[in-house]
XYZ file of C-alpha atoms in Angstrom:
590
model
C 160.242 129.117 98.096
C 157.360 130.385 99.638
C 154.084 128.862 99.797
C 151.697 129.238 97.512
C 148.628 131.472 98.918
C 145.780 129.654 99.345
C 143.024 130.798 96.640
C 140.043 132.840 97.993
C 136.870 130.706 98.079
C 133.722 132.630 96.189
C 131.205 133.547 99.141
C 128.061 132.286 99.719
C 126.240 135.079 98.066
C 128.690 134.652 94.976
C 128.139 130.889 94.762
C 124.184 131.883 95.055
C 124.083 134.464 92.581
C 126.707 131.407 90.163
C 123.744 128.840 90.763
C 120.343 131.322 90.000
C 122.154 132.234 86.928
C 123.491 128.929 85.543
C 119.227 128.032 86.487
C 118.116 130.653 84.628
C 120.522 129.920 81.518
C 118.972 126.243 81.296
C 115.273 126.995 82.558
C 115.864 129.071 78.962
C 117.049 126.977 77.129
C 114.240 126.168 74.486
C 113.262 130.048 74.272
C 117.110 130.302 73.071
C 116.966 127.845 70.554
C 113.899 129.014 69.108
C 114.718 132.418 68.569
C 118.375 131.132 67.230
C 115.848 129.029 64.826
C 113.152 132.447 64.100
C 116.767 134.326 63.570
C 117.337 131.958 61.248
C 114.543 131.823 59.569
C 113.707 135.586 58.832
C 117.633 135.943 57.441
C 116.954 133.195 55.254
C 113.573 134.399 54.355
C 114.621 138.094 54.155
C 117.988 136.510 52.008
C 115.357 134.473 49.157
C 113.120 137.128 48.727
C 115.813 139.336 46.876
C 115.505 136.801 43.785
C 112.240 134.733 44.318
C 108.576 135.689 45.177
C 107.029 135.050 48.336
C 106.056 131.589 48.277
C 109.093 130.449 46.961
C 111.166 132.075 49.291
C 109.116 130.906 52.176
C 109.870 127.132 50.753
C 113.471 127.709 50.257
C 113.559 128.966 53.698
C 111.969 126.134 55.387
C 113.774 123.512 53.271
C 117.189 125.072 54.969
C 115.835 123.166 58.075
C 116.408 119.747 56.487
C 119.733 120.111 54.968
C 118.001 121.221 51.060
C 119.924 124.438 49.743
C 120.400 125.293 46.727
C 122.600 128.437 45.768
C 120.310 130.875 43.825
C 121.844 131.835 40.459
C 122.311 135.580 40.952
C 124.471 134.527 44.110
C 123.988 134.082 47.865
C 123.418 136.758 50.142
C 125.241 137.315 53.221
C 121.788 136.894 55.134
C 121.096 133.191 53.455
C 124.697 132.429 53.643
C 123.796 133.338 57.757
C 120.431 131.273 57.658
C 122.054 128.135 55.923
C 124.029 127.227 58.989
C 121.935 128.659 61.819
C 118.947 126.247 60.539
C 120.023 123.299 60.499
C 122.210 123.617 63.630
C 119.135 124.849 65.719
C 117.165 121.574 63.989
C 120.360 119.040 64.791
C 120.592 120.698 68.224
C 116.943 120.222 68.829
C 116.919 116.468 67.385
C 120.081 116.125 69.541
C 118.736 117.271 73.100
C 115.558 114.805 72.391
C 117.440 112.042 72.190
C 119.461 112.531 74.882
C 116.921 113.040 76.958
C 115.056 110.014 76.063
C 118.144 107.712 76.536
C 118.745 109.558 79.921
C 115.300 109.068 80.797
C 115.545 105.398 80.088
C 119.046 104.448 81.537
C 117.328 106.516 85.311
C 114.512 103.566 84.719
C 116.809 101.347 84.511
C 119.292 102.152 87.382
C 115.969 103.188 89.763
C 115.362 99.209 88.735
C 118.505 97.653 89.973
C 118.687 99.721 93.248
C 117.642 98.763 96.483
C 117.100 100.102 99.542
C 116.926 103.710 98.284
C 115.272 106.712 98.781
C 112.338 108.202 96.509
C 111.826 111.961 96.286
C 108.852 113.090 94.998
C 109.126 116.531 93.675
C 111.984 118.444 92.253
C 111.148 122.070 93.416
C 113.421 123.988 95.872
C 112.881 121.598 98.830
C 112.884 118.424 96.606
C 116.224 119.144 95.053
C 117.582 120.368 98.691
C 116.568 116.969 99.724
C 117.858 114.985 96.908
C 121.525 116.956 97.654
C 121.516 116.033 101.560
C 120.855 112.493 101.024
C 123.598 112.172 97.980
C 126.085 113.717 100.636
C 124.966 111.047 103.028
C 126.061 108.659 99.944
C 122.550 107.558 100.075
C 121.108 106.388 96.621
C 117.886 108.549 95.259
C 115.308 108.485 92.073
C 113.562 111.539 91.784
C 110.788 111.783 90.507
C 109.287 115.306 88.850
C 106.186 116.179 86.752
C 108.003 118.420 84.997
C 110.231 117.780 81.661
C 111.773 120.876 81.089
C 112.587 121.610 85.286
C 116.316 122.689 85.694
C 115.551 120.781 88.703
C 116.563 117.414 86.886
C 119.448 118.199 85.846
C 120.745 119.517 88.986
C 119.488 116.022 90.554
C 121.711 114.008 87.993
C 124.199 115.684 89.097
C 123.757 115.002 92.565
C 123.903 111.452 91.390
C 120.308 110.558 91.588
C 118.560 108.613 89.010
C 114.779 111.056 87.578
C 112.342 109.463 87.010
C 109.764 111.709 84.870
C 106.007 111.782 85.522
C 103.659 111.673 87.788
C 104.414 110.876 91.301
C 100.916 110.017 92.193
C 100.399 107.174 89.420
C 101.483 103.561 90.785
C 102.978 102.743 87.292
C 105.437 105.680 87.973
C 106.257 104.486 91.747
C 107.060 101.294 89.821
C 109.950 102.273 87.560
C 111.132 104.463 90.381
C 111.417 100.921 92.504
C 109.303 102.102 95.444
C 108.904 97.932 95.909
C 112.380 97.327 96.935
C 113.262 101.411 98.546
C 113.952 101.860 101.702
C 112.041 105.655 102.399
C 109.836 107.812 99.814
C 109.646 111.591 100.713
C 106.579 113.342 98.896
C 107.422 116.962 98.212
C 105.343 117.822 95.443
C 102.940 121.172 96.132
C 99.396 120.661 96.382
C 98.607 118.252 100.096
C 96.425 115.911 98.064
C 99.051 115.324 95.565
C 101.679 114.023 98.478
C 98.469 112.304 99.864
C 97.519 110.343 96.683
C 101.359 109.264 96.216
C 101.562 108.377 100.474
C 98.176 105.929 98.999
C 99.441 104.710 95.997
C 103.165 104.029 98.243
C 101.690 102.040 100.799
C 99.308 100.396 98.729
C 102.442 99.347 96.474
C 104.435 98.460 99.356
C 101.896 96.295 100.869
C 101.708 93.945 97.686
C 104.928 93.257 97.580
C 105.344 92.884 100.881
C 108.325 95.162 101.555
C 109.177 97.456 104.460
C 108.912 101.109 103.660
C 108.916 104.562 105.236
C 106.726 106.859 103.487
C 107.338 111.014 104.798
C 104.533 113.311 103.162
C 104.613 117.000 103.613
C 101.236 118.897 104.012
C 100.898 122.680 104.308
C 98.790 122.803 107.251
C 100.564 122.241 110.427
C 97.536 121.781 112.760
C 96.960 118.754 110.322
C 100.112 116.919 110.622
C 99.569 115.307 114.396
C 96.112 114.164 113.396
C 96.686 112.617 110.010
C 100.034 111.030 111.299
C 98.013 109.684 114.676
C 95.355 108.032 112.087
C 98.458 106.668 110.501
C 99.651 105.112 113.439
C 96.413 103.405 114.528
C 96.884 101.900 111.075
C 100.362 100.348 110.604
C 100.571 96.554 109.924
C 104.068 96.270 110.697
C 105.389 97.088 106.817
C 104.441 100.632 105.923
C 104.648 103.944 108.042
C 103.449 106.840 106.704
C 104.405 110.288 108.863
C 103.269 113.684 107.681
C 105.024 116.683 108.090
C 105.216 120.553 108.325
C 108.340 122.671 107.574
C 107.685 125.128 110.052
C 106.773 122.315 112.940
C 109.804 120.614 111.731
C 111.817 124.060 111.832
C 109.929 125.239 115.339
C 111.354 121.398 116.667
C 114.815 122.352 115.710
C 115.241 125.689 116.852
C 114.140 124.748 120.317
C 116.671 121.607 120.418
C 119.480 124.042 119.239
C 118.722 127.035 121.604
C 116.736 126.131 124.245
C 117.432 123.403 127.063
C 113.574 123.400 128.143
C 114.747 119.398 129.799
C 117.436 121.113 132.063
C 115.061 124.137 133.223
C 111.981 121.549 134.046
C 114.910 119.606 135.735
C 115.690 123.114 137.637
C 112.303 124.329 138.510
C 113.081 127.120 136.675
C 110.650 127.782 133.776
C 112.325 129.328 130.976
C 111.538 132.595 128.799
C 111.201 133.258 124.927
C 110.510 135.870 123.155
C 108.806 135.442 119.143
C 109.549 138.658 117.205
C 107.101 138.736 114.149
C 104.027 136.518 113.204
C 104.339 133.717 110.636
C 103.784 129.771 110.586
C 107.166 129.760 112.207
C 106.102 131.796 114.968
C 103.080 129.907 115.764
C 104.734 126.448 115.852
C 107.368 127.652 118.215
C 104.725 128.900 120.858
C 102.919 125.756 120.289
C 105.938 123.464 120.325
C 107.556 125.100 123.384
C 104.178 124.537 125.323
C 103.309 121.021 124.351
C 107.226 119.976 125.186
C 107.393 121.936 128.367
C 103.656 120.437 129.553
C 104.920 117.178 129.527
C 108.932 117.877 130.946
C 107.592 119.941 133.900
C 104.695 119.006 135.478
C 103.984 121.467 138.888
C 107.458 123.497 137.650
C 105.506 126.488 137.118
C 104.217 128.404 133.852
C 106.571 128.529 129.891
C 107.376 132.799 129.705
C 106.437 133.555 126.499
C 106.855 136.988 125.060
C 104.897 137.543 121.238
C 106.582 140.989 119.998
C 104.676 142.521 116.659
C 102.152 144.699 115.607
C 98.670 142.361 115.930
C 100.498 140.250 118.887
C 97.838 140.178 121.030
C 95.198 139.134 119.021
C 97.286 136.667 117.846
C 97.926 135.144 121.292
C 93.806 135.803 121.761
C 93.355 133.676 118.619
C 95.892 130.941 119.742
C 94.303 130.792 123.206
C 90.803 130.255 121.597
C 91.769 127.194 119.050
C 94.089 125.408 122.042
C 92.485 126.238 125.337
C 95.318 124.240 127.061
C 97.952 126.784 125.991
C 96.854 128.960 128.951
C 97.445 125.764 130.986
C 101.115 126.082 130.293
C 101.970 128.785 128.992
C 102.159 132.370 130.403
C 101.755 134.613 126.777
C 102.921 138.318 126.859
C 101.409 140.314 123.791
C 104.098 143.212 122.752
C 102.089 144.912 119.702
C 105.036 147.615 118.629
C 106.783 147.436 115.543
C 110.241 146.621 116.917
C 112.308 148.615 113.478
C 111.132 151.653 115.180
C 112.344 152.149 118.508
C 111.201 155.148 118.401
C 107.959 153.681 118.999
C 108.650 150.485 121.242
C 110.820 152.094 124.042
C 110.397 149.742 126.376
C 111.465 146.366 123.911
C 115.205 145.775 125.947
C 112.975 145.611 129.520
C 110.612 142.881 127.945
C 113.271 141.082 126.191
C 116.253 141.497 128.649
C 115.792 138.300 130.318
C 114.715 136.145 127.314
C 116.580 132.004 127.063
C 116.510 133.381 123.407
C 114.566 134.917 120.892
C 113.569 133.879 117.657
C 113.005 136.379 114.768
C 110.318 135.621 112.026
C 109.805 138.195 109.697
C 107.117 137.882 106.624
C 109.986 137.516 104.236
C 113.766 137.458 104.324
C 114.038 141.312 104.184
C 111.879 142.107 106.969
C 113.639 139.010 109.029
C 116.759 141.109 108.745
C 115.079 144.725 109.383
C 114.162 142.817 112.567
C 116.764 141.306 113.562
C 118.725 144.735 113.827
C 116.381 146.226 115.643
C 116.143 143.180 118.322
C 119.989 142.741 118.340
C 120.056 146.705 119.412
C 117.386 146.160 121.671
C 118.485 143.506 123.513
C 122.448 143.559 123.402
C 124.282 140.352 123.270
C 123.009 138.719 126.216
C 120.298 136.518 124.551
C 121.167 134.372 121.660
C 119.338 136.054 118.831
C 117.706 133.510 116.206
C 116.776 133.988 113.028
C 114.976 132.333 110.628
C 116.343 132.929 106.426
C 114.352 131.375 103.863
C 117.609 130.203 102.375
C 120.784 130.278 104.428
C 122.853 130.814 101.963
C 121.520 134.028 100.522
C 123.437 136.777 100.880
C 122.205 138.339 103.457
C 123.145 135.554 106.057
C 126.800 137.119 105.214
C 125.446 140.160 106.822
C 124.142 138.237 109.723
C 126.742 135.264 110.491
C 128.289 135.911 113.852
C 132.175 136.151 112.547
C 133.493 138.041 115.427
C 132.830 141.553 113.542
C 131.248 144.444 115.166
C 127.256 144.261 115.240
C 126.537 140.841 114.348
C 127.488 139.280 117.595
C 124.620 137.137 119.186
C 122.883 137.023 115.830
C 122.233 133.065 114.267
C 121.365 132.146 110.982
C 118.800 129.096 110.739
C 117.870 128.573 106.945
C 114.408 127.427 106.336
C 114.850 125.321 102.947
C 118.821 124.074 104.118
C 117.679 123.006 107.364
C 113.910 121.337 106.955
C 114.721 120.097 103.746
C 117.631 117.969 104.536
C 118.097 114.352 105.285
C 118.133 114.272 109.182
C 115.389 116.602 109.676
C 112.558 115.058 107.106
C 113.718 111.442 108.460
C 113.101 112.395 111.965
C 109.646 111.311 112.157
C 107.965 110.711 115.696
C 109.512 106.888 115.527
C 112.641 108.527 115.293
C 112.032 110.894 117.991
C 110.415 107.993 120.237
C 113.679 105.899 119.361
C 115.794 108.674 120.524
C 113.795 108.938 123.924
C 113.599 105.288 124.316
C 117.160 105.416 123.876
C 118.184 108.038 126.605
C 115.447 106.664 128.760
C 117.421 103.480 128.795
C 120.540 105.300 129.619
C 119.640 107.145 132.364
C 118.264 104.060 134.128
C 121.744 102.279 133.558
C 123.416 105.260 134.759
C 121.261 105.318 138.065
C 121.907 101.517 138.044
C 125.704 102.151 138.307
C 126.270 99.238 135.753
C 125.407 98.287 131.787
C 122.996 95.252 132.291
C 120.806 96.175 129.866
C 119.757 95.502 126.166
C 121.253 98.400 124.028
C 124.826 100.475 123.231
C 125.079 103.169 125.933
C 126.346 106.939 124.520
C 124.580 109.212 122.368
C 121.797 108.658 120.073
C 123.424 109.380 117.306
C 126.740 107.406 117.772
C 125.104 104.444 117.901
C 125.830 101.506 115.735
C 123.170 101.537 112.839
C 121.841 98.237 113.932
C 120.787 99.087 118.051
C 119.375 102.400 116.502
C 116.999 100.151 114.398
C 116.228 98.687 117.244
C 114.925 101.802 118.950
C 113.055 102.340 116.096
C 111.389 99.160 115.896
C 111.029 99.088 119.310
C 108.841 102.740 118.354
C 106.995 101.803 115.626
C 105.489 98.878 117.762
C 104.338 101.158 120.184
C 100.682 101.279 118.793
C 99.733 97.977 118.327
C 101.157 95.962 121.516
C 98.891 99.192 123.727
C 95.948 97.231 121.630
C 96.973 94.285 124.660
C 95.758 96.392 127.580
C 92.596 98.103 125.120
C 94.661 101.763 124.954
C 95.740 103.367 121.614
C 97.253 106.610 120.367
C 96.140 110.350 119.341
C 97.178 113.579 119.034
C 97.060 115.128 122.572
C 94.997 117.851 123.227
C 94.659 118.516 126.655
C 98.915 119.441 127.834
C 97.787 119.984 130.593
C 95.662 116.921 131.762
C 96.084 114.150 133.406
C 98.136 111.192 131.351
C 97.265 107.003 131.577
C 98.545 105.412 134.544
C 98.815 101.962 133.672
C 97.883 99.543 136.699
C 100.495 97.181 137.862
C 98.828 93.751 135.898
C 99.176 96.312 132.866
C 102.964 97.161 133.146
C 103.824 93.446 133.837
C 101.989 92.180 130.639
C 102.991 95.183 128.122
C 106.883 94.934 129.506
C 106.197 91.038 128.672
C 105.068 91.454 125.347
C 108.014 94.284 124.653
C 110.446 91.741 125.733
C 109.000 89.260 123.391
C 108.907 91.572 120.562
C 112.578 91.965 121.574
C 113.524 88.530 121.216
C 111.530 88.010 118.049
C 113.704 90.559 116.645
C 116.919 89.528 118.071
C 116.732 85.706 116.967
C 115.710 86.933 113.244
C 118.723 89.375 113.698
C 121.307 86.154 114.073
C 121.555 86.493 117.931
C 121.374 83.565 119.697
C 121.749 83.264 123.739
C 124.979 82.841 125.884
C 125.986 82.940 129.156
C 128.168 86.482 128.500
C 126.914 89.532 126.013
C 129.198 89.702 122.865
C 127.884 92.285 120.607
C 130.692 91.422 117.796
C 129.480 87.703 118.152
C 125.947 88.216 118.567
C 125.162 86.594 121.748
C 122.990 87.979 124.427
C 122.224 86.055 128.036
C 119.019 87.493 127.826
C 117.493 86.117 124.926
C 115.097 84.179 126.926
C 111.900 83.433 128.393
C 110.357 85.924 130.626
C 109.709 84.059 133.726
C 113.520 83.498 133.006
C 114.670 87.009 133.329
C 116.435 88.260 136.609
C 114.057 90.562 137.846
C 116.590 93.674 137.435
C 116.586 93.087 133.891
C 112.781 92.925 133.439
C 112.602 96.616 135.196
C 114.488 97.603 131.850
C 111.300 96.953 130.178
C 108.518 97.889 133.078
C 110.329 101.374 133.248
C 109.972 101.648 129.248
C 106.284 100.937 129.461
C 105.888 102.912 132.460
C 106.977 106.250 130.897
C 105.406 105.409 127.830
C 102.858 108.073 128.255
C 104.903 110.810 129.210
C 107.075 110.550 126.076
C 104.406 110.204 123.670
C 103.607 113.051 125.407
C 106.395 114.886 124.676
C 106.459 114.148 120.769
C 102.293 115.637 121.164
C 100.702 112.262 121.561
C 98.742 110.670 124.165
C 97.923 106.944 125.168
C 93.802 106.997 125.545
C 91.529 104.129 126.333
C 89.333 103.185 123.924
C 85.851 102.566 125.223
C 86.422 98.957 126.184
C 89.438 99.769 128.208
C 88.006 102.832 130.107
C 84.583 100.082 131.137
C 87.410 97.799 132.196
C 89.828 100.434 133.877
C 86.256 101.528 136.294
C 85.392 98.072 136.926
């Protein structure tokens, strides 16, 4: 017997199309049942008024709401005999659905009361319930939280497996039956920037009281925002609440140059790299700023970051950029290209100022231009240079069109879905901690490698394959960041100059804040359930170096004094710089 041929798999577009109907279908629910219920009504009304007068039949017609019917003596008309049912099964449906709800509502209380370290989304739109989804398949447990009653949005969450929590994120008494006290991480989604601001308040406040640890991750819409309202943050932490703001399109920008452009192997080379932006968005303007800032701070006297801008308005746009971040000319050589790129006609020369691009990203004004673009760059520029573009959602149909499958015409062409990609678990969650925990991380590897042996405190291999306890570690080790440069009077802000000159921290400096990291370190390895030994056994928990400082062989203490001593060149990286405050610049002159 033959096999049985495996059964075609609906395509993205189809699955798409599935979900924005089966949306629609409940986001009209109510405007179904009442005009099943006016339907109804008029038959029944229409039905009485053949043997009553008006008011009567308007009673009689009402009354078939609760149940009351009496047959008329001259006989029932078809359109009564219709109304009869159609009433009171609109009413029962109605009484049903309210019920429901309300026991649903008050079983998510409950459950959002018994977990414990969860996560809290705030806000059920698009990117909410995107959210919700990516950190169900991560078997994390979420309460959602949404404004809205009738949102299809909560329904779609339940069955994600999250617990809803109805109201208004913004009201403490709300973050309460969603157990913000005992979560783990609260994402704020909702629109408006003050309304993920007052729920960020309300958070930490709540957090604080109770004395729990919790990481709060607000979205704002401004992007030139996020570094300085997360740097105030930072100045601020007491060790039990973090609060990180963030942009989509910096968050998108971030990713895009990870996944297509090794800007830490060309600084490493000498070679400075080229990119071309086709269109002007958000998205465009946080890549040309992202690329800069990370390239200021990889290679320092490597030479000037190619940038090509490629749309009609380009070069005002890069005049405009220039003005509000004078350091971008630092860095950054910027190329205007004002053609309209769907018309080759009129940009004849696009393949000789894109032929030698590292990549380029496409970012039309909505998906259709994107796609009108990304056409006319992929027949522009040939397959050499990975073309990038960016889909509001990735699994519209026209990423279908623009997959690279192996069929003529799309080759070179990559999808990168706005709402899929921003609004999932890894990408909200990696908040400059995480990002300084990831450096500190491969920081400490590359000194072991250069060591030729594993001496040191942490797991060696990738970031991400580390054992969930040594990457909290990192991340502790990164949130303390701020307050033990308080020890040598520096502190951090957004950096503004890229291309200045960073803190050089004196040799009494590095010895003291590698001291106090190495105290920190013990602190949190003793309250871990380490204790010291003469070998390391991670499955045991014993580490020889779970000891004084003036203990330590001096090999291992260059662990910490190289940590401290790149300190400012991977804050600088993540767009942060250590300063002096105006007690440690007197004493830094003196």
């Amino acid at each position: 017997m033959s096999p049985a041929a495996p059964q075609a798999q609906p395509s993205r577009a189809r699955r798409w199309w599935a979900e924005r109907g089966r949306r629609t279908l409940h986001d009209q629910r109510l405007t179904l049942l009442l005009l099943v219920a006016a339907l109804a009504l008029v038959l029944g009304f229409v039905g009485f008024l053949q043997t009553e007068n008006v008011v009567d039949a308007a009673y009689d017609t009402l009354a078939l709401l609760a149940l009351n019917f009496e047959a008329p003596p001259e006989g029932v008309p078809w359109t009564v005999d219709v109304a009869r049912f159609l009433a009171p099964a609109a009413a029962a449906y109605a009484t049903f659905t309210a019920l429901t709800a309300l026991l649903r509502e008050q079983a998510d209380v409950v459950r959002a009361q018994l977990r414990r370290d969860h996560v809290v989304v705030c806000g059920l739109g698009r990117r909410g319930l995107q959210l919700v989804k990516s950190f169900r398949a991560g078997a994390r447990p979420v309460v959602a939280i949404e404004s809205q009653r009738e949102s299809a949005s909560l329904e779609e969450a339940r069955r994600a497996g999250a617990a809803v929590i109805v109201g208004d994120a913004s009201q403490p008494d709300v973050l309460r039956r969603a157990g913000v006290g005992h979560a783990a991480q609260l994402v704020a989604v909702c629109g408006p920037d003050a309304t993920n601001a007052a729920i960020a308040a309300s958070a930490r406040q709540l957090a604080r009281s109770k004395g729990h640890r919790l990481d709060v991750f607000a979205h704002i819409g401004r992007s030139e925002l996020t570094d300085d309202l997360t740097g105030i943050a930072l100045r601020s932490e007491d060790g039990l609440v973090s609060v990180e703001w963030f942009n989509t399109y910096d968050r998108a920008a971030r990713a895009m140059l990870r996944e297509h452009l090794d800007l830490e192997r060309s600084a490493a080379e000498g070679r400075p790299p080229h990119i071309a932006v086709v269109g002007l968005d958000e998205l465009a303007t946080a890549l040309v700023l992202n690329s800069s800032r990370q390239w200021a701070a990889l290679a320092t006297g490597a030479g000037r970051l190619g940038i090509t801008v490629a749309a009609p308005g380009a070069s005002a746009f890069i005049a405009d950029l220039e003005a509000r971040y004078p350091a971008l000319a630092k860095v950054a050589d910027l190329t205007g290209y004002d053609r309209d790129l769907r018309s080759l006609a009129d940009a004849p020369d696009a393949a000789e100022r894109l032929a030698d691009a590292g990549a380029v990203f496409v970012c039309g004004q909505d998906d259709t231009a994107t796609v009108e673009l990304a056409f006319a760059v992929a027949r522009a520029v040939g397959p050499g240079s990975p073309i990038v573009v960016r889909l509001l959602v990735q699994s519209s149909g026209f990423a279908e069109l623009l997959d690279d499958g192996g069929r003529p015409g799309s080759a070179g062409i990559q999808v990168f879905g706005l709402i899929e990609r921003t609004a999932s678990a890894e990408m909200v969650t990696d908040s400059l901690h995480e990002t300084l925990a990831r450096m500190f991380h491969e920081q400490y590897v590359e000194h072991v490698r250069r060591k030729g042996r594993a001496d040191g405190y942490e797991q060696l291999g990738d970031y991400d394959d580390l054992d969930p306890t040594f990457k909290e570690a990192n991340r502790a080790q990164a949130r303390d960041v701020s307050a033990k440069l308080g020890a040598v009077d520096c502190d951090v802000r957004p950096l503004s100059d890229w291309a200045g000159k960073l803190v050089d921290f004196s040799p009494d400096e590095v010895e003291l804040l590698a001291k106090l990291e190495h105290e920190r370190w013990n602190r949190e390895r003793l309250e871990a359930g380490w204790k010291p030994g003469p070998e390391r056994d991670d499955e045991r928990r014993i580490n020889p170096y779970i000891a004084d400082w003036d203990e330590l062989p001096d090999d291992v203490k260059e662990f910490d004094r190289i940590f401290v001593r790149g300190l400012p060149r991977t804050l600088a990286r993540a767009g942060y710089e250590v300063y002096r405050t105006p007690r440690g610049a007197r004493r830094a002159e003196a």
